[in-house]
């Protein structure tokens, strides 16, 4: 809502018609009081909504932090004072899956929900459950904001290649190259695409990597290594 200062409201005409304003107030006192009450109620509702949203954001953040703590917890022996450990990887995976699944279901449509969905996709991919990984990553890629969607697309493209859907994988990764985000750069997407194309299209992979070898950053180091891994011409 635009803010209008008292200085902006004060005009000569206003000063000359003070008495008319007083008369108007007296004639319409009931309406003015009613509108004032309504405005106060609206203000209270807005304040309540802002507080609720802030509170809900904190709740989601805490739930995500808990799930991430599980996901990063050590397995087996751990140094004294470690807050959370698991006896086996299987026990850890079950608990992490439960935490992320609850988060994704309860806070669907929020950034935290999409992050949880992304982690579930990653866990499915690690276990070789590519259809489940594809479903999870595609959900985030199609619905999340640009930053989280780009992360999901980077993973989704690789899953497509692993499933034998090379054309879909290439299409997905090339879209990232054209539309990078601050989470996934064009260079990063280019390197991932080149590595996926290397076994079947080494010439195309080399074409993608060559411009990156002179970037004089960590990108160039990765590009040079990827070029060295390509089949000989």
PDB file of C-alpha atoms in Angstrom:
ATOM      1  CA  UNK A   1       0.000   0.000   0.000  1.00  0.00           C
ATOM      2  CA  UNK A   2       1.409   3.437  -0.986  1.00  0.00           C
ATOM      3  CA  UNK A   3       2.227   5.707   1.895  1.00  0.00           C
ATOM      4  CA  UNK A   4       0.943   9.311   1.734  1.00  0.00           C
ATOM      5  CA  UNK A   5       2.546  11.725   4.172  1.00  0.00           C
ATOM      6  CA  UNK A   6       0.711  14.348   6.149  1.00  0.00           C
ATOM      7  CA  UNK A   7       2.733  17.007   4.289  1.00  0.00           C
ATOM      8  CA  UNK A   8       1.371  15.750   0.979  1.00  0.00           C
ATOM      9  CA  UNK A   9      -2.181  15.977   2.305  1.00  0.00           C
ATOM     10  CA  UNK A  10      -1.860  19.522   3.656  1.00  0.00           C
ATOM     11  CA  UNK A  11      -3.019  22.042   1.027  1.00  0.00           C
ATOM     12  CA  UNK A  12      -4.420  25.556   1.083  1.00  0.00           C
ATOM     13  CA  UNK A  13      -7.776  24.205   0.117  1.00  0.00           C
ATOM     14  CA  UNK A  14      -7.661  21.837   3.027  1.00  0.00           C
ATOM     15  CA  UNK A  15      -6.842  24.683   5.418  1.00  0.00           C
ATOM     16  CA  UNK A  16      -9.724  26.794   4.102  1.00  0.00           C
ATOM     17  CA  UNK A  17     -12.265  24.018   4.458  1.00  0.00           C
ATOM     18  CA  UNK A  18     -11.504  22.736   7.939  1.00  0.00           C
ATOM     19  CA  UNK A  19     -14.952  23.729   9.113  1.00  0.00           C
ATOM     20  CA  UNK A  20     -16.556  21.756   6.303  1.00  0.00           C
ATOM     21  CA  UNK A  21     -14.543  18.704   7.321  1.00  0.00           C
ATOM     22  CA  UNK A  22     -15.803  19.055  10.877  1.00  0.00           C
ATOM     23  CA  UNK A  23     -19.390  19.324   9.640  1.00  0.00           C
ATOM     24  CA  UNK A  24     -18.871  16.267   7.433  1.00  0.00           C
ATOM     25  CA  UNK A  25     -17.539  14.253  10.358  1.00  0.00           C
ATOM     26  CA  UNK A  26     -20.509  15.177  12.509  1.00  0.00           C
ATOM     27  CA  UNK A  27     -22.953  14.194   9.764  1.00  0.00           C
ATOM     28  CA  UNK A  28     -21.243  10.922   8.930  1.00  0.00           C
ATOM     29  CA  UNK A  29     -19.823   9.977  12.315  1.00  0.00           C
ATOM     30  CA  UNK A  30     -21.466   6.556  12.393  1.00  0.00           C
ATOM     31  CA  UNK A  31     -20.128   5.627   8.944  1.00  0.00           C
ATOM     32  CA  UNK A  32     -16.647   6.904   9.721  1.00  0.00           C
ATOM     33  CA  UNK A  33     -16.506   4.961  12.986  1.00  0.00           C
ATOM     34  CA  UNK A  34     -17.731   1.831  11.202  1.00  0.00           C
ATOM     35  CA  UNK A  35     -15.105   2.196   8.462  1.00  0.00           C
ATOM     36  CA  UNK A  36     -12.412   2.881  11.039  1.00  0.00           C
ATOM     37  CA  UNK A  37     -13.342  -0.317  12.870  1.00  0.00           C
ATOM     38  CA  UNK A  38     -13.303  -2.240   9.582  1.00  0.00           C
ATOM     39  CA  UNK A  39      -9.878  -0.820   8.747  1.00  0.00           C
ATOM     40  CA  UNK A  40      -8.591  -1.826  12.176  1.00  0.00           C
ATOM     41  CA  UNK A  41      -9.911  -5.359  11.675  1.00  0.00           C
ATOM     42  CA  UNK A  42      -8.230  -5.595   8.261  1.00  0.00           C
ATOM     43  CA  UNK A  43      -4.960  -4.325   9.733  1.00  0.00           C
ATOM     44  CA  UNK A  44      -5.181  -6.921  12.492  1.00  0.00           C
ATOM     45  CA  UNK A  45      -5.854  -9.664   9.951  1.00  0.00           C
ATOM     46  CA  UNK A  46      -2.882  -8.590   7.806  1.00  0.00           C
ATOM     47  CA  UNK A  47      -0.627  -8.547  10.865  1.00  0.00           C
ATOM     48  CA  UNK A  48      -1.907 -11.989  11.819  1.00  0.00           C
ATOM     49  CA  UNK A  49      -1.256 -13.359   8.340  1.00  0.00           C
ATOM     50  CA  UNK A  50       2.279 -11.946   8.311  1.00  0.00           C
ATOM     51  CA  UNK A  51       2.976 -13.483  11.723  1.00  0.00           C
ATOM     52  CA  UNK A  52       1.461 -16.823  10.672  1.00  0.00           C
ATOM     53  CA  UNK A  53       3.508 -16.956   7.492  1.00  0.00           C
ATOM     54  CA  UNK A  54       6.671 -16.147   9.405  1.00  0.00           C
ATOM     55  CA  UNK A  55       5.845 -18.794  11.989  1.00  0.00           C
ATOM     56  CA  UNK A  56       5.072 -21.396   9.315  1.00  0.00           C
ATOM     57  CA  UNK A  57       8.330 -20.586   7.548  1.00  0.00           C
ATOM     58  CA  UNK A  58      10.249 -21.215  10.767  1.00  0.00           C
ATOM     59  CA  UNK A  59       8.386 -24.496  11.305  1.00  0.00           C
ATOM     60  CA  UNK A  60       9.236 -25.649   7.766  1.00  0.00           C
ATOM     61  CA  UNK A  61      12.860 -24.636   8.213  1.00  0.00           C
ATOM     62  CA  UNK A  62      13.107 -26.614  11.443  1.00  0.00           C
ATOM     63  CA  UNK A  63      11.567 -29.675   9.798  1.00  0.00           C
ATOM     64  CA  UNK A  64      14.017 -29.398   6.884  1.00  0.00           C
ATOM     65  CA  UNK A  65      16.962 -28.943   9.248  1.00  0.00           C
ATOM     66  CA  UNK A  66      15.915 -32.093  11.119  1.00  0.00           C
ATOM     67  CA  UNK A  67      15.672 -34.106   7.891  1.00  0.00           C
ATOM     68  CA  UNK A  68      19.069 -32.829   6.712  1.00  0.00           C
ATOM     69  CA  UNK A  69      20.598 -33.705  10.075  1.00  0.00           C
ATOM     70  CA  UNK A  70      19.413 -37.274   9.616  1.00  0.00           C
ATOM     71  CA  UNK A  71      20.681 -37.373   6.031  1.00  0.00           C
ATOM     72  CA  UNK A  72      24.162 -36.204   7.071  1.00  0.00           C
ATOM     73  CA  UNK A  73      24.423 -38.271  10.262  1.00  0.00           C
ATOM     74  CA  UNK A  74      27.318 -40.744  10.482  1.00  0.00           C
ATOM     75  CA  UNK A  75      26.831 -44.507  10.405  1.00  0.00           C
ATOM     76  CA  UNK A  76      28.529 -46.747  12.950  1.00  0.00           C
ATOM     77  CA  UNK A  77      31.172 -45.423  15.299  1.00  0.00           C
ATOM     78  CA  UNK A  78      31.241 -41.671  15.764  1.00  0.00           C
ATOM     79  CA  UNK A  79      33.219 -39.228  17.913  1.00  0.00           C
ATOM     80  CA  UNK A  80      31.831 -38.584  21.405  1.00  0.00           C
ATOM     81  CA  UNK A  81      29.230 -35.852  21.479  1.00  0.00           C
ATOM     82  CA  UNK A  82      27.904 -36.558  17.989  1.00  0.00           C
ATOM     83  CA  UNK A  83      24.208 -35.616  18.258  1.00  0.00           C
ATOM     84  CA  UNK A  84      22.867 -38.284  15.928  1.00  0.00           C
ATOM     85  CA  UNK A  85      24.217 -41.607  14.639  1.00  0.00           C
ATOM     86  CA  UNK A  86      22.803 -44.758  13.056  1.00  0.00           C
ATOM     87  CA  UNK A  87      23.953 -48.347  13.470  1.00  0.00           C
ATOM     88  CA  UNK A  88      23.544 -49.152   9.748  1.00  0.00           C
ATOM     89  CA  UNK A  89      23.095 -47.319   6.453  1.00  0.00           C
ATOM     90  CA  UNK A  90      19.743 -49.038   6.006  1.00  0.00           C
ATOM     91  CA  UNK A  91      18.478 -47.674   9.328  1.00  0.00           C
ATOM     92  CA  UNK A  92      19.648 -44.200   8.377  1.00  0.00           C
ATOM     93  CA  UNK A  93      18.031 -44.382   4.924  1.00  0.00           C
ATOM     94  CA  UNK A  94      14.690 -45.458   6.381  1.00  0.00           C
ATOM     95  CA  UNK A  95      14.666 -42.593   8.870  1.00  0.00           C
ATOM     96  CA  UNK A  96      15.753 -40.051   6.253  1.00  0.00           C
ATOM     97  CA  UNK A  97      13.124 -41.264   3.795  1.00  0.00           C
ATOM     98  CA  UNK A  98      10.453 -40.933   6.468  1.00  0.00           C
ATOM     99  CA  UNK A  99      11.535 -37.399   7.415  1.00  0.00           C
ATOM    100  CA  UNK A 100      11.757 -36.134   3.840  1.00  0.00           C
ATOM    101  CA  UNK A 101       8.505 -37.846   2.828  1.00  0.00           C
ATOM    102  CA  UNK A 102       6.620 -36.227   5.705  1.00  0.00           C
ATOM    103  CA  UNK A 103       8.132 -32.853   4.843  1.00  0.00           C
ATOM    104  CA  UNK A 104       7.290 -33.165   1.141  1.00  0.00           C
ATOM    105  CA  UNK A 105       3.706 -34.199   1.888  1.00  0.00           C
ATOM    106  CA  UNK A 106       2.968 -31.705   4.650  1.00  0.00           C
ATOM    107  CA  UNK A 107       4.577 -28.679   2.993  1.00  0.00           C
ATOM    108  CA  UNK A 108       3.917 -29.446  -0.654  1.00  0.00           C
ATOM    109  CA  UNK A 109       4.381 -26.369  -2.817  1.00  0.00           C
ATOM    110  CA  UNK A 110       6.890 -24.667  -0.500  1.00  0.00           C
ATOM    111  CA  UNK A 111      10.640 -24.390  -1.084  1.00  0.00           C
ATOM    112  CA  UNK A 112      11.202 -26.783   1.811  1.00  0.00           C
ATOM    113  CA  UNK A 113       8.786 -29.267   0.271  1.00  0.00           C
ATOM    114  CA  UNK A 114      10.591 -29.122  -3.061  1.00  0.00           C
ATOM    115  CA  UNK A 115      13.966 -29.577  -1.371  1.00  0.00           C
ATOM    116  CA  UNK A 116      12.598 -32.652   0.385  1.00  0.00           C
ATOM    117  CA  UNK A 117      11.267 -33.961  -2.942  1.00  0.00           C
ATOM    118  CA  UNK A 118      14.679 -33.398  -4.496  1.00  0.00           C
ATOM    119  CA  UNK A 119      16.421 -35.362  -1.744  1.00  0.00           C
ATOM    120  CA  UNK A 120      13.943 -38.207  -2.142  1.00  0.00           C
ATOM    121  CA  UNK A 121      14.790 -38.264  -5.840  1.00  0.00           C
ATOM    122  CA  UNK A 122      18.510 -38.359  -5.059  1.00  0.00           C
ATOM    123  CA  UNK A 123      18.029 -41.209  -2.598  1.00  0.00           C
ATOM    124  CA  UNK A 124      15.993 -43.160  -5.137  1.00  0.00           C
ATOM    125  CA  UNK A 125      18.709 -42.606  -7.751  1.00  0.00           C
ATOM    126  CA  UNK A 126      21.389 -43.825  -5.334  1.00  0.00           C
ATOM    127  CA  UNK A 127      19.417 -47.033  -4.853  1.00  0.00           C
ATOM    128  CA  UNK A 128      19.037 -47.524  -8.608  1.00  0.00           C
ATOM    129  CA  UNK A 129      15.304 -46.801  -8.566  1.00  0.00           C
ATOM    130  CA  UNK A 130      15.419 -44.628 -11.680  1.00  0.00           C
ATOM    131  CA  UNK A 131      11.644 -44.426 -12.323  1.00  0.00           C
ATOM    132  CA  UNK A 132      11.120 -43.103  -8.795  1.00  0.00           C
ATOM    133  CA  UNK A 133      14.043 -40.695  -9.184  1.00  0.00           C
ATOM    134  CA  UNK A 134      12.649 -39.456 -12.491  1.00  0.00           C
ATOM    135  CA  UNK A 135       9.213 -38.868 -10.946  1.00  0.00           C
ATOM    136  CA  UNK A 136      10.617 -36.933  -7.999  1.00  0.00           C
ATOM    137  CA  UNK A 137      13.007 -34.802 -10.031  1.00  0.00           C
ATOM    138  CA  UNK A 138      10.399 -34.044 -12.680  1.00  0.00           C
ATOM    139  CA  UNK A 139       7.947 -32.903 -10.019  1.00  0.00           C
ATOM    140  CA  UNK A 140      10.460 -30.351  -8.750  1.00  0.00           C
ATOM    141  CA  UNK A 141      11.609 -29.370 -12.240  1.00  0.00           C
ATOM    142  CA  UNK A 142       8.032 -28.686 -13.357  1.00  0.00           C
ATOM    143  CA  UNK A 143       6.732 -26.887 -10.269  1.00  0.00           C
ATOM    144  CA  UNK A 144       9.478 -25.338  -8.131  1.00  0.00           C
ATOM    145  CA  UNK A 145      10.995 -21.880  -8.527  1.00  0.00           C
ATOM    146  CA  UNK A 146      13.759 -21.426 -11.077  1.00  0.00           C
ATOM    147  CA  UNK A 147      16.669 -22.121  -8.706  1.00  0.00           C
ATOM    148  CA  UNK A 148      15.409 -25.415  -7.263  1.00  0.00           C
ATOM    149  CA  UNK A 149      13.926 -26.422 -10.607  1.00  0.00           C
ATOM    150  CA  UNK A 150      17.359 -26.043 -12.212  1.00  0.00           C
ATOM    151  CA  UNK A 151      18.925 -28.403  -9.677  1.00  0.00           C
ATOM    152  CA  UNK A 152      16.211 -30.949 -10.374  1.00  0.00           C
ATOM    153  CA  UNK A 153      16.663 -30.584 -14.148  1.00  0.00           C
ATOM    154  CA  UNK A 154      20.400 -31.175 -13.830  1.00  0.00           C
ATOM    155  CA  UNK A 155      19.708 -34.465 -12.039  1.00  0.00           C
ATOM    156  CA  UNK A 156      16.731 -35.320 -14.242  1.00  0.00           C
ATOM    157  CA  UNK A 157      18.822 -34.989 -17.381  1.00  0.00           C
ATOM    158  CA  UNK A 158      21.331 -37.503 -16.024  1.00  0.00           C
ATOM    159  CA  UNK A 159      18.548 -39.895 -14.999  1.00  0.00           C
ATOM    160  CA  UNK A 160      17.112 -39.721 -18.523  1.00  0.00           C
ATOM    161  CA  UNK A 161      20.489 -40.732 -19.959  1.00  0.00           C
ATOM    162  CA  UNK A 162      20.758 -43.596 -17.455  1.00  0.00           C
ATOM    163  CA  UNK A 163      17.297 -44.804 -18.480  1.00  0.00           C
ATOM    164  CA  UNK A 164      18.258 -44.801 -22.149  1.00  0.00           C
ATOM    165  CA  UNK A 165      16.221 -41.666 -22.886  1.00  0.00           C
ATOM    166  CA  UNK A 166      19.171 -39.807 -24.376  1.00  0.00           C
ATOM    167  CA  UNK A 167      17.138 -37.355 -26.440  1.00  0.00           C
ATOM    168  CA  UNK A 168      15.150 -36.255 -23.393  1.00  0.00           C
ATOM    169  CA  UNK A 169      18.322 -36.010 -21.347  1.00  0.00           C
ATOM    170  CA  UNK A 170      20.062 -33.868 -23.948  1.00  0.00           C
ATOM    171  CA  UNK A 171      17.005 -31.660 -24.355  1.00  0.00           C
ATOM    172  CA  UNK A 172      16.754 -31.118 -20.590  1.00  0.00           C
ATOM    173  CA  UNK A 173      20.436 -30.264 -20.144  1.00  0.00           C
ATOM    174  CA  UNK A 174      20.546 -27.985 -23.166  1.00  0.00           C
ATOM    175  CA  UNK A 175      17.608 -26.042 -21.747  1.00  0.00           C
ATOM    176  CA  UNK A 176      19.730 -25.439 -18.634  1.00  0.00           C
ATOM    177  CA  UNK A 177      22.610 -24.189 -20.755  1.00  0.00           C
ATOM    178  CA  UNK A 178      20.256 -21.662 -22.343  1.00  0.00           C
ATOM    179  CA  UNK A 179      18.579 -20.739 -19.059  1.00  0.00           C
ATOM    180  CA  UNK A 180      21.140 -20.980 -16.220  1.00  0.00           C
ATOM    181  CA  UNK A 181      20.436 -19.940 -12.636  1.00  0.00           C
ATOM    182  CA  UNK A 182      22.568 -18.965  -9.679  1.00  0.00           C
ATOM    183  CA  UNK A 183      22.269 -22.610  -8.561  1.00  0.00           C
ATOM    184  CA  UNK A 184      23.250 -24.184 -11.899  1.00  0.00           C
ATOM    185  CA  UNK A 185      25.532 -22.296 -14.259  1.00  0.00           C
ATOM    186  CA  UNK A 186      25.641 -22.751 -18.022  1.00  0.00           C
ATOM    187  CA  UNK A 187      29.200 -24.102 -17.707  1.00  0.00           C
ATOM    188  CA  UNK A 188      28.118 -26.697 -15.153  1.00  0.00           C
ATOM    189  CA  UNK A 189      25.245 -27.879 -17.342  1.00  0.00           C
ATOM    190  CA  UNK A 190      27.578 -27.970 -20.355  1.00  0.00           C
ATOM    191  CA  UNK A 191      30.095 -30.197 -18.581  1.00  0.00           C
ATOM    192  CA  UNK A 192      27.390 -32.576 -17.365  1.00  0.00           C
ATOM    193  CA  UNK A 193      25.929 -32.806 -20.882  1.00  0.00           C
ATOM    194  CA  UNK A 194      29.363 -33.422 -22.395  1.00  0.00           C
ATOM    195  CA  UNK A 195      30.050 -36.266 -19.966  1.00  0.00           C
ATOM    196  CA  UNK A 196      26.712 -37.858 -20.806  1.00  0.00           C
ATOM    197  CA  UNK A 197      27.324 -37.554 -24.556  1.00  0.00           C
ATOM    198  CA  UNK A 198      30.925 -38.764 -24.388  1.00  0.00           C
ATOM    199  CA  UNK A 199      30.265 -42.522 -24.831  1.00  0.00           C
ATOM    200  CA  UNK A 200      28.094 -42.137 -27.941  1.00  0.00           C
ATOM    201  CA  UNK A 201      28.913 -38.677 -29.319  1.00  0.00           C
ATOM    202  CA  UNK A 202      32.527 -37.927 -28.377  1.00  0.00           C
ATOM    203  CA  UNK A 203      32.911 -35.323 -31.135  1.00  0.00           C
ATOM    204  CA  UNK A 204      29.904 -33.393 -29.833  1.00  0.00           C
ATOM    205  CA  UNK A 205      31.192 -33.695 -26.276  1.00  0.00           C
ATOM    206  CA  UNK A 206      34.570 -32.300 -27.360  1.00  0.00           C
ATOM    207  CA  UNK A 207      32.831 -29.415 -29.127  1.00  0.00           C
ATOM    208  CA  UNK A 208      31.056 -28.528 -25.881  1.00  0.00           C
ATOM    209  CA  UNK A 209      34.148 -28.775 -23.704  1.00  0.00           C
ATOM    210  CA  UNK A 210      36.791 -27.042 -25.832  1.00  0.00           C
ATOM    211  CA  UNK A 211      35.548 -23.466 -25.163  1.00  0.00           C
ATOM    212  CA  UNK A 212      35.685 -24.114 -21.417  1.00  0.00           C
ATOM    213  CA  UNK A 213      39.293 -25.226 -21.200  1.00  0.00           C
ATOM    214  CA  UNK A 214      40.542 -21.614 -21.260  1.00  0.00           C
ATOM    215  CA  UNK A 215      38.104 -20.276 -18.656  1.00  0.00           C
ATOM    216  CA  UNK A 216      40.982 -19.934 -16.132  1.00  0.00           C
ATOM    217  CA  UNK A 217      38.736 -21.072 -13.298  1.00  0.00           C
ATOM    218  CA  UNK A 218      37.904 -24.370 -11.649  1.00  0.00           C
ATOM    219  CA  UNK A 219      35.609 -24.903 -14.636  1.00  0.00           C
ATOM    220  CA  UNK A 220      38.612 -25.129 -16.954  1.00  0.00           C
ATOM    221  CA  UNK A 221      40.204 -27.803 -14.765  1.00  0.00           C
ATOM    222  CA  UNK A 222      37.069 -29.932 -14.878  1.00  0.00           C
ATOM    223  CA  UNK A 223      36.701 -29.368 -18.628  1.00  0.00           C
ATOM    224  CA  UNK A 224      40.305 -30.390 -19.290  1.00  0.00           C
ATOM    225  CA  UNK A 225      39.876 -33.556 -17.232  1.00  0.00           C
ATOM    226  CA  UNK A 226      36.661 -34.376 -19.086  1.00  0.00           C
ATOM    227  CA  UNK A 227      38.458 -33.821 -22.406  1.00  0.00           C
ATOM    228  CA  UNK A 228      41.245 -36.165 -21.318  1.00  0.00           C
ATOM    229  CA  UNK A 229      38.631 -38.807 -20.511  1.00  0.00           C
ATOM    230  CA  UNK A 230      37.154 -38.685 -24.019  1.00  0.00           C
ATOM    231  CA  UNK A 231      37.925 -41.540 -26.429  1.00  0.00           C
ATOM    232  CA  UNK A 232      40.885 -40.825 -28.666  1.00  0.00           C
ATOM    233  CA  UNK A 233      40.047 -39.253 -32.023  1.00  0.00           C
TER     234      UNK A 233
END
